[in-house]
Coordinates of C-alpha atoms and ligand atoms in Angstrom, one line a residue:
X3 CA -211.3 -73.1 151.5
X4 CA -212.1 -73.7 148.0
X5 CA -215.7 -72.6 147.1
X6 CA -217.9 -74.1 144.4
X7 CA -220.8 -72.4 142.6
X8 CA -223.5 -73.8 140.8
X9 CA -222.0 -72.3 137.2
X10 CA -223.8 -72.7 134.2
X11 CA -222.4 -72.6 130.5
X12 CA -224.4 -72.5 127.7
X13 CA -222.6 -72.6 124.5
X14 CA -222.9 -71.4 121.3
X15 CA -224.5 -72.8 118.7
X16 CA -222.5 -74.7 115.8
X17 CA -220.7 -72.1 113.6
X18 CA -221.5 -69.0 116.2
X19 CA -219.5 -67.3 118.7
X20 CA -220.7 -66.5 122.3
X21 CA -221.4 -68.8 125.0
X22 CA -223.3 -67.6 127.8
X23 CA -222.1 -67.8 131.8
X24 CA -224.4 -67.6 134.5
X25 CA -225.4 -68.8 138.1
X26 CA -221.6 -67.3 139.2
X27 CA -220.5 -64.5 140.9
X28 CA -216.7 -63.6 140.2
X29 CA -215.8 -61.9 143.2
X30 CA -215.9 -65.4 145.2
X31 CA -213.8 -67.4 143.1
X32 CA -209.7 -67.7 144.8
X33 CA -207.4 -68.9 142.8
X34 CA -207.9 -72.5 143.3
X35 CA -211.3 -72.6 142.5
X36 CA -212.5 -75.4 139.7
X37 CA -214.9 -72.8 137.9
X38 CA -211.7 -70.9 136.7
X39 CA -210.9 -73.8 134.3
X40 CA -213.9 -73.8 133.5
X41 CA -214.1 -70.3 132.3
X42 CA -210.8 -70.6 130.3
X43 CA -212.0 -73.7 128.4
X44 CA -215.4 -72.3 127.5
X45 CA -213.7 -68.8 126.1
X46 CA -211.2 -71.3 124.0
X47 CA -214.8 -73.2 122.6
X48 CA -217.2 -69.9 122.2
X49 CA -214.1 -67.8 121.3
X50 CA -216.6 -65.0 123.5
X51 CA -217.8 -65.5 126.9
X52 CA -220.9 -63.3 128.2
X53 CA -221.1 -63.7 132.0
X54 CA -224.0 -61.2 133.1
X55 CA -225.9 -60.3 136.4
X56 CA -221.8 -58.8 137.8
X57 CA -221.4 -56.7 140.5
X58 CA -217.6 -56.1 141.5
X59 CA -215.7 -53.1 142.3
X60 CA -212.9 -51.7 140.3
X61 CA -210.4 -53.6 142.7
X62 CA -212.5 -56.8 142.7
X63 CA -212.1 -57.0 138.6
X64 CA -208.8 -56.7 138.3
X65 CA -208.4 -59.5 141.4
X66 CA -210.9 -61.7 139.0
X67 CA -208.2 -61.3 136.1
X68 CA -205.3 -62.0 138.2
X69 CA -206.9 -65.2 139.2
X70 CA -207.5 -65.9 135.6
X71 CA -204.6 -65.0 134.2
X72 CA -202.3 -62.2 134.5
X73 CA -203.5 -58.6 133.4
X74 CA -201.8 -56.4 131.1
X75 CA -200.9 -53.3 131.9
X76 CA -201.4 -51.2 128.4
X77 CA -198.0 -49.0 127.3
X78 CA -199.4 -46.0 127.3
X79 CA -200.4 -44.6 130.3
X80 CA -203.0 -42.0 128.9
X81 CA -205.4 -44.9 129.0
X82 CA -205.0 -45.7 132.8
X83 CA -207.5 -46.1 135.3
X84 CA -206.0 -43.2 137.9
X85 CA -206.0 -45.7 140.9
X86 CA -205.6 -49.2 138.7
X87 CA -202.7 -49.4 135.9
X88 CA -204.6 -52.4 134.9
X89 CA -208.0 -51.2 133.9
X90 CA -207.8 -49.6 130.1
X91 CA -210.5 -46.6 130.5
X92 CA -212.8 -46.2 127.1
X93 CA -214.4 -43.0 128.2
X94 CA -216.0 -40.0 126.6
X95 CA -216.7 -38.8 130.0
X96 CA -214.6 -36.5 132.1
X97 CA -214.7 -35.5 136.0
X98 CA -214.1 -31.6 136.8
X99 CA -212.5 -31.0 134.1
X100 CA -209.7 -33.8 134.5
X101 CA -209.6 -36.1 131.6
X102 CA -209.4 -40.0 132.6
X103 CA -209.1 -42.0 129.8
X104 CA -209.0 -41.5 126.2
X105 CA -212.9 -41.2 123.7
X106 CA -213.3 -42.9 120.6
X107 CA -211.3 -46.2 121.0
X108 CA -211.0 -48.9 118.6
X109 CA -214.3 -47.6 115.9
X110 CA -212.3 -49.7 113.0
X111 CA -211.7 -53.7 112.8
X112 CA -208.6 -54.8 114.9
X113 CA -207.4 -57.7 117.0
X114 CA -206.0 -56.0 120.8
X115 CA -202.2 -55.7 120.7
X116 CA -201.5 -57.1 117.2
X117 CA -198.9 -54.8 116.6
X118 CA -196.9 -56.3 119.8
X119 CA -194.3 -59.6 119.5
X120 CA -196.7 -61.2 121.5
X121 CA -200.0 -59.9 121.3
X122 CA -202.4 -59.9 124.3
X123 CA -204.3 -63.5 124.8
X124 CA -207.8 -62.5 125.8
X125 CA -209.8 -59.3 126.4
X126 CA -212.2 -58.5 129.0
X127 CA -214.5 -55.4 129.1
X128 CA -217.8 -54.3 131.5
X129 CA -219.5 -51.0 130.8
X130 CA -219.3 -48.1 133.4
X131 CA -222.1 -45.9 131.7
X132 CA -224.4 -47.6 128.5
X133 CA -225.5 -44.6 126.0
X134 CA -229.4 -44.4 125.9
X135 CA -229.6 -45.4 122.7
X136 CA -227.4 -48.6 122.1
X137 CA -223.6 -49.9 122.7
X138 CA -222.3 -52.5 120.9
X139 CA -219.3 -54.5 119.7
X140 CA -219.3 -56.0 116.3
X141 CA -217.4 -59.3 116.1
X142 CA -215.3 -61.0 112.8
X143 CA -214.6 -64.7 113.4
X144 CA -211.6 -65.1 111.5
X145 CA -211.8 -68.9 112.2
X146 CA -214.8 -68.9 110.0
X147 CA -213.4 -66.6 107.4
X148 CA -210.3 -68.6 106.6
X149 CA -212.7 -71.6 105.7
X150 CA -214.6 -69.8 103.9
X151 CA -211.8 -67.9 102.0
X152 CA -211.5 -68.9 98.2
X153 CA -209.1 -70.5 97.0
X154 CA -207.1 -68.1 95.2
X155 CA -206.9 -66.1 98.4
X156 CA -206.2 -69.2 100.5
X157 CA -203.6 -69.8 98.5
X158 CA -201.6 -66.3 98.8
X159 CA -202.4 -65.7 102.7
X160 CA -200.9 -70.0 103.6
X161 CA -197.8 -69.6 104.2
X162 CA -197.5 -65.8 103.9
X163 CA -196.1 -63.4 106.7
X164 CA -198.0 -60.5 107.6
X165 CA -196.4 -56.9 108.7
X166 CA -198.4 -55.0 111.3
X167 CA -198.6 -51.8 113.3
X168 CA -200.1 -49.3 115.5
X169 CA -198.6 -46.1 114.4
X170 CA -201.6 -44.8 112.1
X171 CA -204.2 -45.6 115.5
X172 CA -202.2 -43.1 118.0
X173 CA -204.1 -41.0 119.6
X174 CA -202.2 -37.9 120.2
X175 CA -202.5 -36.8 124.0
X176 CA -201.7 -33.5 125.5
X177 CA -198.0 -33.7 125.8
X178 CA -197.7 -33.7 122.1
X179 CA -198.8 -30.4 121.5
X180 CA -195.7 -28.8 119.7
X181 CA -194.8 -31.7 118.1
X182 CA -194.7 -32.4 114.2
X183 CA -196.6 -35.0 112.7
X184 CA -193.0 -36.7 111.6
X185 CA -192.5 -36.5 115.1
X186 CA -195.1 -38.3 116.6
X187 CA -194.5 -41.0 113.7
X188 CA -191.1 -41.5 114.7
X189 CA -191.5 -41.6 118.3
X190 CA -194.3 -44.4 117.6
X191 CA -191.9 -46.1 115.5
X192 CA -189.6 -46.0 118.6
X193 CA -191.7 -47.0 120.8
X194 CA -193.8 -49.9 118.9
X195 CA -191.4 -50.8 116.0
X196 CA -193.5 -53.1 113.3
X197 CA -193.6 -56.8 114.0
X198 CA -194.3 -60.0 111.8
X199 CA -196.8 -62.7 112.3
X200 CA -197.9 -65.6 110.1
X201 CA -200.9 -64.7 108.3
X202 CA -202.3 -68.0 109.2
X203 CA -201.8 -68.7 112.8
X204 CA -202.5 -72.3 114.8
X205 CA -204.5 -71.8 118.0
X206 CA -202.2 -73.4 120.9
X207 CA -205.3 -75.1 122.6
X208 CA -207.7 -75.5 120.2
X209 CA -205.1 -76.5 117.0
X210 CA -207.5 -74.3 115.0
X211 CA -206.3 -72.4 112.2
X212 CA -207.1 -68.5 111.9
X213 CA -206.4 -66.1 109.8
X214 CA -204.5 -63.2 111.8
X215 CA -205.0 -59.6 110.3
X216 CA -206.8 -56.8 110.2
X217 CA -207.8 -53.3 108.4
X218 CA -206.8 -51.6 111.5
X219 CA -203.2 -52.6 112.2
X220 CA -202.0 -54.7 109.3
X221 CA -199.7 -53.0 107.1
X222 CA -198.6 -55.3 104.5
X223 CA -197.8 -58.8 103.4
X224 CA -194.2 -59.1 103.1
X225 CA -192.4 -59.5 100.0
X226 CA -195.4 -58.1 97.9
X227 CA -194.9 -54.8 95.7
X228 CA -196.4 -51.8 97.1
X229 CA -199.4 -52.3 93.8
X230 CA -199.8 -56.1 94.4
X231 CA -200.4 -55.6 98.3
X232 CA -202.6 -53.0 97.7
X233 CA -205.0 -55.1 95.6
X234 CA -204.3 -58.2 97.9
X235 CA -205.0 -57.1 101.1
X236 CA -208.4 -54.7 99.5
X237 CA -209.5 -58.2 98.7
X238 CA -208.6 -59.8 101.4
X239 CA -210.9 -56.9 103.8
X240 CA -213.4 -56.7 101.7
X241 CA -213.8 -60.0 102.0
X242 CA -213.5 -60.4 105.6
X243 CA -215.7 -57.6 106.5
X244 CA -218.7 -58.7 104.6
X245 CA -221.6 -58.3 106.4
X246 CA -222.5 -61.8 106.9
X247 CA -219.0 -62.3 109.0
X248 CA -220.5 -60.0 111.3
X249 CA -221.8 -61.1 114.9
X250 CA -223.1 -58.2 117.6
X251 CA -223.6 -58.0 120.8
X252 CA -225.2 -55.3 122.5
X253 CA -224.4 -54.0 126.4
X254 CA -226.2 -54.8 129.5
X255 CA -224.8 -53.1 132.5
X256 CA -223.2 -56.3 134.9
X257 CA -221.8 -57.8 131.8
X258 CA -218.4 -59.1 131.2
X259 CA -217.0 -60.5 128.2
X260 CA -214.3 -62.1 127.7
X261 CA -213.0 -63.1 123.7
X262 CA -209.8 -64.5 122.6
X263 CA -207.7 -62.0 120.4
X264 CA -206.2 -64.7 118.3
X265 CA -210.2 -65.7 116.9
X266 CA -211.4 -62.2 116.6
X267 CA -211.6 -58.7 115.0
X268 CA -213.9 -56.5 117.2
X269 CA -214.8 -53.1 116.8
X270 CA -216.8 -50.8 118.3
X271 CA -220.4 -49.2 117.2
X272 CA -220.4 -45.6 116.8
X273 CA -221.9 -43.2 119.8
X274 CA -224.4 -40.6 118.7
X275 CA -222.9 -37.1 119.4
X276 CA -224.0 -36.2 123.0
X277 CA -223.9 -39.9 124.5
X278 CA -221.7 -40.6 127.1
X279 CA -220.1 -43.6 127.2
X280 CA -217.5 -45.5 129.7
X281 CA -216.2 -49.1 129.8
X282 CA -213.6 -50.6 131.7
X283 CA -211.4 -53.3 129.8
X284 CA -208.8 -55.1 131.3
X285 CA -206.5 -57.4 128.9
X286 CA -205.6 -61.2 130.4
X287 CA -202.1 -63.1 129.2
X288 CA -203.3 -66.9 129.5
X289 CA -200.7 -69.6 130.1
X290 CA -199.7 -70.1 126.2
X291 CA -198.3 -68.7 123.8
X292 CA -200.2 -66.8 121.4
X293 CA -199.8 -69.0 118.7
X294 CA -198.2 -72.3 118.5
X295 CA -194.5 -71.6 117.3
X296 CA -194.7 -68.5 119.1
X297 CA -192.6 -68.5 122.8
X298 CA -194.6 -67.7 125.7
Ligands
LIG320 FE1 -210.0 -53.3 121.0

């Protein structure tokens, strides 16, 4: 039987990201409920969702994303929830002496998956355990910024291809004690080789146009000299990362948010020494490709 809640969207105002969700609870929509639609469409307009007031089990989020889209299940296995492949565990906090999870994820500006030929579609997150003091995740609307880019860097960046990669981000686990650094770098390489995307990508719903990069996994702008990309892309971050870009949003336990990868950077605040922390993310493939000219 096919329920229907009462959900409310509000969106975001003109030039923001963010729309807010309320009045649902996830774990009764089935997969032919209307309010799914509803929550797709309203992440492609806000380019963030926040849908508060959420309480699901491990199991019951990762039945929400399956109904939503299909979850990802991150290639490396360090980062796995024990009993759900699905869940990506951001933890600083450990269980008799067994480590679940890896501490200190993404605290530099980075799209999910942009080193991958066809990068993850939209993340999802709820916190486990808030610090005292504050969590939150900084967003860049890279929407925005390619408006606003000037023109000299508008011109370099249309048309341009952009080379990206994980390898500097690798988080060395315990089975790489021994190893060499050289090592490790080749065995990333392996494992994640470098891929290309446009530097200006076209949003397959929205036809938007978004500049796709970031300090934390773009390498280079092909066919520049090593000097000329250096300058290019300094300018380039600097200019993305200017404070204005910024948006925040700060934890409430029973959130979940939801933000298409192909709109924004994210990164996380820093945790004071001492905190603990935890958050459960699960990444969602949608039905499109990431990018229009991309295959599904
Ligand atoms: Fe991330």
């Amino acid at each position: 039987m096919e329920i229907t809640q009462a959900i409310k969207i509000q969106d975001a105002k003109l030039g923001q990201i963010g729309g807010m969700i309320s009045e649902i609870d996830l774990t009764e929509l089935r997969s032919n409920s209307p309010e799914l639609k509803e929550i797709r469409d309203a992440i492609y307009r806000n380019k963030l969702i926040v849908i508060r007031n959420q309480k699901f089990t491990t199991s019951q989020y990762v039945d929400f994303t399956r109904i939503l889209g299909t979850p990802q299940i991150y290639f490396q296995n360090n980062y796995h929830h024990p009993d759900y492949p699905e869940v990506f565990v951001s933890s600083n906090v450990n269980k008799e002496g067994e480590k679940i999870g890896v501490a200190g994820t993404g605290h530099y500006w980075h799209t999910d998956c942009q080193f991958e030929k066809k990068p993850l579609s939209f993340t999802s997150i709820t916190p486990i355990i808030i610090p005292p003091t504050l969590r939150e995740t900084l967003y860049i609307d890279m929407c925005e910024v390619y408006k606003k880019l000037p023109e000299d860097l508008k011109t370099i960046v249309d048309n341009a291809v952009m080379i990206h990669g994980g390898n500097n981000r690798y988080k060395v686990t315990p089975n790489d004690i021994d190893k060499s650094i050289q090592q490790l770098i080749d065995e990333m390489n392996e494992m994640v080789p470098f891929v290309k995307h446009p530097a200006v990508i076209e949003h397959p719903v929205t036809g938007d146009k978004i500049l796709y990069m970031s300090r934390g996994f773009t390498m280079k702008i092909e066919g520049l000299s090593y000097e000329e990309n250096e300058k290019i892309m300094g300018k380039l971050f600097d200019f993305i990362e200017k404070e204005e870009h910024i948006h925040n949003h700060s934890w409430e336990m029973g959130d979940l948010i939801i933000w298409d990868n192909r709109y924004l950077l994210h990164k996380s605040s820093k945790l004071p020494v001492g905190e603990k922390s935890k958050s459960y993310r699960i990444g969602i493939y949608d039905d499109q490709p990431f990018y229009v000219g991309l295959e599904k």
